[in-house]
Coordinates of C-alpha atoms and ligand atoms in Angstrom, one line a residue:
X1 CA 186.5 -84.9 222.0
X2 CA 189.1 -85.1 224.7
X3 CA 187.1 -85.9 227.3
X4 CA 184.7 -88.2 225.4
X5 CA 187.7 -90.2 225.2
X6 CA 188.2 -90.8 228.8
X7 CA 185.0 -93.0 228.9
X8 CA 184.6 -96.6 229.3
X9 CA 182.1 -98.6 228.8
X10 CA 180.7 -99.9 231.9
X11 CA 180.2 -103.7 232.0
X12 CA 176.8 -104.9 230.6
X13 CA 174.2 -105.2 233.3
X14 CA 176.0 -103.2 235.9
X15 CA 173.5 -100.6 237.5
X16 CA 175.2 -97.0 237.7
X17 CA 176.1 -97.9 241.8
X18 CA 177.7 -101.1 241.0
X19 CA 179.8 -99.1 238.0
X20 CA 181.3 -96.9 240.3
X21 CA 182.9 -99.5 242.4
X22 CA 185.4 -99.7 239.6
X23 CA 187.0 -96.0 238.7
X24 CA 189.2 -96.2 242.2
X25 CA 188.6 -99.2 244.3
X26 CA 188.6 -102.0 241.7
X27 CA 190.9 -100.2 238.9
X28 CA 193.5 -99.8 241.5
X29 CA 193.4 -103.7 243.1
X30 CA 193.3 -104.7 239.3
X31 CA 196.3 -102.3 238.5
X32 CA 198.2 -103.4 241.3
X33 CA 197.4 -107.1 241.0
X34 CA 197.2 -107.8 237.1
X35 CA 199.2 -104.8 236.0
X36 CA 202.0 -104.3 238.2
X37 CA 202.0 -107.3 239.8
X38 CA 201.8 -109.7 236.8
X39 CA 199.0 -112.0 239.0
X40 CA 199.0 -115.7 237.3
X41 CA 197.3 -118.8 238.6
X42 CA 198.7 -120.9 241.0
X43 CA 199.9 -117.1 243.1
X44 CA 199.6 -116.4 246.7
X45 CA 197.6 -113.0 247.6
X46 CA 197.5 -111.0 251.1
X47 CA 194.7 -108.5 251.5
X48 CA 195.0 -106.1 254.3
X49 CA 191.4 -105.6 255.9
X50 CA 187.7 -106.1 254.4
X51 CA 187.7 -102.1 253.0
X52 CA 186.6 -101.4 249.2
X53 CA 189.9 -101.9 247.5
X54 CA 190.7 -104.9 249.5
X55 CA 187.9 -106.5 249.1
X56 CA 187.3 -105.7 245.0
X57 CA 191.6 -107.2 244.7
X58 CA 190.0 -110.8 247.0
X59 CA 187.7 -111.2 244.0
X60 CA 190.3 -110.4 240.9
X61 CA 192.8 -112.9 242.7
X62 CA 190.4 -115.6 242.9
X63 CA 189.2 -114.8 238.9
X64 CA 192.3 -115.3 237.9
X65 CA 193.2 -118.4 239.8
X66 CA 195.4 -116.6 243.2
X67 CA 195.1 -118.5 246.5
X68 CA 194.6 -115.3 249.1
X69 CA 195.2 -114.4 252.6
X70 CA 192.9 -112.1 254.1
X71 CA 192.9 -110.2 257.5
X72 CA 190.6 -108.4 259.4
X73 CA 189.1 -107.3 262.8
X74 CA 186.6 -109.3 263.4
X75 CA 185.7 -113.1 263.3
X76 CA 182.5 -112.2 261.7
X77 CA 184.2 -110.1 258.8
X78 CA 186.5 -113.4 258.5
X79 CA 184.1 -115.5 258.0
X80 CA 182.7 -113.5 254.9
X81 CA 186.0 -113.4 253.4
X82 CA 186.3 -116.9 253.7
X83 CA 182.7 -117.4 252.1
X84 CA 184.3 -114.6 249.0
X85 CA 187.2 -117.3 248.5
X86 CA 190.0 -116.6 251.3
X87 CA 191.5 -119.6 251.9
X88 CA 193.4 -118.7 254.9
X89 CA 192.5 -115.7 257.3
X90 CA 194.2 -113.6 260.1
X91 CA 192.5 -111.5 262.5
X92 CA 195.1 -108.7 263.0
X93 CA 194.1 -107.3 266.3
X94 CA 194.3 -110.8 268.0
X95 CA 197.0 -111.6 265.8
X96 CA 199.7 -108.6 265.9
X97 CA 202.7 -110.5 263.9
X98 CA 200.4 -111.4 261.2
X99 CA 203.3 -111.1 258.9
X100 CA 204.8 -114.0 260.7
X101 CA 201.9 -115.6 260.3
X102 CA 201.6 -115.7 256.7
X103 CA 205.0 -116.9 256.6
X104 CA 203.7 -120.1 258.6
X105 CA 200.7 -120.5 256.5
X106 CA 202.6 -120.4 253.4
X107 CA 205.5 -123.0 254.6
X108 CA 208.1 -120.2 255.2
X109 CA 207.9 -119.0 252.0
X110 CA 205.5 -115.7 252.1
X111 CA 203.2 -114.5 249.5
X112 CA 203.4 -113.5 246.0
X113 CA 201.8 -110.4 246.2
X114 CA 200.8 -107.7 248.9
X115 CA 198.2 -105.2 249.0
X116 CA 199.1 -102.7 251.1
X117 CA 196.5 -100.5 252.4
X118 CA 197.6 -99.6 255.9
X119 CA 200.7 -97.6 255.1
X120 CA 203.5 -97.2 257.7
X121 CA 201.4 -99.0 260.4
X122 CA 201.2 -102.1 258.5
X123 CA 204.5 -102.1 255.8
X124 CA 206.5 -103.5 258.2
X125 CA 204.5 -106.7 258.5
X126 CA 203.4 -106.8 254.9
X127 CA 207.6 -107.0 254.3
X128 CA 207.6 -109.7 256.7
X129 CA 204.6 -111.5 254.7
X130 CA 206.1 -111.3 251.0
X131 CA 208.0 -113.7 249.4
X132 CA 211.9 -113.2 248.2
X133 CA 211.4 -110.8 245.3
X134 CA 207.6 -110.6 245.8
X135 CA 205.4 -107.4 245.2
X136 CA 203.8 -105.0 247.6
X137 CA 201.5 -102.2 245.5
X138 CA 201.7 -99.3 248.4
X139 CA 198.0 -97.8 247.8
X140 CA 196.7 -96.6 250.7
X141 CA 198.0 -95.1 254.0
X142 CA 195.1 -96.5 256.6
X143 CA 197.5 -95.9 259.4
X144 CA 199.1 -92.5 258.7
X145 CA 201.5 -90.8 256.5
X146 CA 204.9 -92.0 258.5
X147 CA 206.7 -94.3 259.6
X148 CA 209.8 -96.6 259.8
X149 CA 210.2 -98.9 257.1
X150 CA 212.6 -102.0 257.6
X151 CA 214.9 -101.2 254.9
X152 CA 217.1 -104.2 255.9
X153 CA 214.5 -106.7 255.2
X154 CA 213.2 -104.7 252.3
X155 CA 216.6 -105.1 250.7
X156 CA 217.4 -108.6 251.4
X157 CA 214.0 -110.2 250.1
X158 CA 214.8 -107.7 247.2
X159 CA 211.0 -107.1 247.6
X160 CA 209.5 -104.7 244.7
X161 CA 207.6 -102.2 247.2
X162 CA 205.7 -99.8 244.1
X163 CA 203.2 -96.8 245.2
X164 CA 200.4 -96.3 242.5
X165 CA 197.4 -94.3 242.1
X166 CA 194.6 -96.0 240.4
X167 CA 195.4 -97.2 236.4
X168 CA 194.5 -95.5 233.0
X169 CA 191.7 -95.9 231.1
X170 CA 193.6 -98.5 229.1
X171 CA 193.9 -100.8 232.6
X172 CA 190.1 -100.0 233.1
X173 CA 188.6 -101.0 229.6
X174 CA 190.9 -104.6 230.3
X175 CA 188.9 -105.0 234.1
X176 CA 185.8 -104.3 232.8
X177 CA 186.4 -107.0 230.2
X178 CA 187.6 -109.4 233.1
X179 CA 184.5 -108.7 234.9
X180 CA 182.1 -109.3 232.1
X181 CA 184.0 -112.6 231.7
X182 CA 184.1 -113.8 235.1
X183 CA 180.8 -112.4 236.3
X184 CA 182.0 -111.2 239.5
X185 CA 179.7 -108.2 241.6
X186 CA 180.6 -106.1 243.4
X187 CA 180.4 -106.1 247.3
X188 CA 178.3 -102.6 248.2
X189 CA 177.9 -102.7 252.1
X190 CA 175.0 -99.5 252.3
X191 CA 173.4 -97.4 249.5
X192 CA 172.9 -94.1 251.1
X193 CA 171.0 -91.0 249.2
X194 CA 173.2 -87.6 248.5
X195 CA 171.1 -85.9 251.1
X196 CA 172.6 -88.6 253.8
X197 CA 176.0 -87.9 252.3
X198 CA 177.2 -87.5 255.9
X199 CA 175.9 -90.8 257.2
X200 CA 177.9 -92.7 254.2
X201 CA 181.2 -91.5 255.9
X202 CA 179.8 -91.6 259.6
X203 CA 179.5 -95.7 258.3
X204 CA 183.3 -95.4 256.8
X205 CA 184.7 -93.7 259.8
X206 CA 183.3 -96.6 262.0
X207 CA 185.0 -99.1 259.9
X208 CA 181.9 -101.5 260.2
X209 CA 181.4 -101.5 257.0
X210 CA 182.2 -105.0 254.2
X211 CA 183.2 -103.5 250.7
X212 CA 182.2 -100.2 249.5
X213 CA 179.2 -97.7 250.5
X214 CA 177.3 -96.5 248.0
X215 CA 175.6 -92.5 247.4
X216 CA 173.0 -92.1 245.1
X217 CA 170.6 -89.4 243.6
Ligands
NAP1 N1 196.4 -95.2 245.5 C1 195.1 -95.2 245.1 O1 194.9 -94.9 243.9 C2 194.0 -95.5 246.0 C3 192.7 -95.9 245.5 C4 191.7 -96.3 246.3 C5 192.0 -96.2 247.7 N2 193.2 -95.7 248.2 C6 193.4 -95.7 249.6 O2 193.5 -97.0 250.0 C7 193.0 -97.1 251.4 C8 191.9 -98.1 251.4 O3 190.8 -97.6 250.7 P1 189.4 -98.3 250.8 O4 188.4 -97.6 249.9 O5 189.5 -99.8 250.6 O6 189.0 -97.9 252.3 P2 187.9 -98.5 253.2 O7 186.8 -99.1 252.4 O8 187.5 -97.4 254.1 O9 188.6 -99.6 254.1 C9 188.7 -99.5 255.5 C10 189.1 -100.9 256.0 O10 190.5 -101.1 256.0 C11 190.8 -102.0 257.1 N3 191.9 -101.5 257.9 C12 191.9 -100.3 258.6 N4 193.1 -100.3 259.3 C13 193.7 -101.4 259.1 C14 194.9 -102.0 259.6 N5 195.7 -101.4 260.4 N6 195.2 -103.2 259.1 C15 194.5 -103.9 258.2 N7 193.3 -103.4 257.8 C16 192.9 -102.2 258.2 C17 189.6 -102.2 257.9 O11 189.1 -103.5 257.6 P3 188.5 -104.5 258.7 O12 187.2 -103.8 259.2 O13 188.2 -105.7 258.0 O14 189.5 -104.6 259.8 C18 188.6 -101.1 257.4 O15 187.3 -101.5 257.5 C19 192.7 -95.7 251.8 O16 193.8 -95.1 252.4 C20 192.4 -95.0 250.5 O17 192.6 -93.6 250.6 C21 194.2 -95.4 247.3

């Protein structure tokens, strides 16, 4: 009975791959965004990179009306963001400050909301990016499991830094409404089958990958 509880309904026409794009990636960009963050239209969004989470918290900032920032690696990677609604992007490697850079695309005033995927390499920039008494959600730690943080800076923007681990089944039935509204899909890069299990990460340790990567059987 207990566990029969934990269920959600998947949304209506989703296939079983597509459905589990949501229990981690998209329930913890929706968490972050929506939940923690309080998203409204009319915000500013910065999303770190083109991985899974990243990309599934692009498309619930644009459902609900956010402007977004993206960054990446590569040009072409940029360009698909653009095409999924970024209206500004960064490419980080050619662009180390990119924090400073948001700051310029945003008229000095920094974005609304961060999410932060890179950890302690990244933080420091993300700080830089947020707006006085903006939001970072701290969800993943690309980068490592150290670092300095600017406390300083942190303190003076009185920026709400908050680490979260995905949402509760409560934050998931509310997506999964959101996404039958919108209509939005999922971004699945590769499908690969279980017995290729180790070619699926092979493709997430090269970081080529656009969104998620799929196994099946
Ligand atoms: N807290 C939670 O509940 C929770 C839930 C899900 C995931 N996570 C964590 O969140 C992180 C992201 O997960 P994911 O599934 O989205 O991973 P993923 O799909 O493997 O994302 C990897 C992508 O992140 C980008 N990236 C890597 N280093 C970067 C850097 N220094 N600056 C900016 N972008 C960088 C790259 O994008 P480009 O190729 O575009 O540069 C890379 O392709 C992981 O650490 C994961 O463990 C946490």
């Amino acid at each position: 009975m207990r566990a029969a509880t934990a269920f959600t309904h998947a949304p209506r026409g989703w296939s079983h791959a597509e459905a589990a794009t949501i229990t981690t990636a998209g329930l913890t960009a929706w968490r972050a965004l929506v939940v923690d963050g309080g998203l409204k239209a009319g915000d500013s969004v910065l999303v770190l990179g083109s991985g899974g989470v990243s990309i599934a918290a692009l498309q619930i900032a644009r459902m609900m009306g956010a402007a977004v920032i993206a960054t990446s690696s590569s040009e072409e990677k940029l360009e698909r963001l653009r095409q999924l609604g970024a209206e500004h992007t960064i490419n980080y490697r050619q662009t180390a400050d990119w924090g400073k850079r948001v700051l310029e695309l945003t008229a000095g005033r920094g974005v609304d909301q961060v999410v932060e995927v890179g950890g302690p390499g990244t933080l420091a920039q993300s700080i830089t990016a947020v707006r006085v008494g903006g939001h970072i959600a701290l969800i993943g730690v690309l980068t490592g499991r150290q670092g300095d943080v600017p406390t300083s800076l942190l303190m003076a923007k009185q920026v709400r830094l908050q680490g979260l681990i995905v949402g509760s089944r409560r934050h998931q039935q509310d997506y999964i409404r959101a996404l039958e509204q919108s209509g939005i899909r999922p971004i699945i890069d590769q499908r690969f089958p279980l017995d290729r299990l180790a070619d699926a990460f092979r493709l997430q340790e090269s970081g080529s990958h656009f969104g998620k990567i799929v196994v099946e059987w």
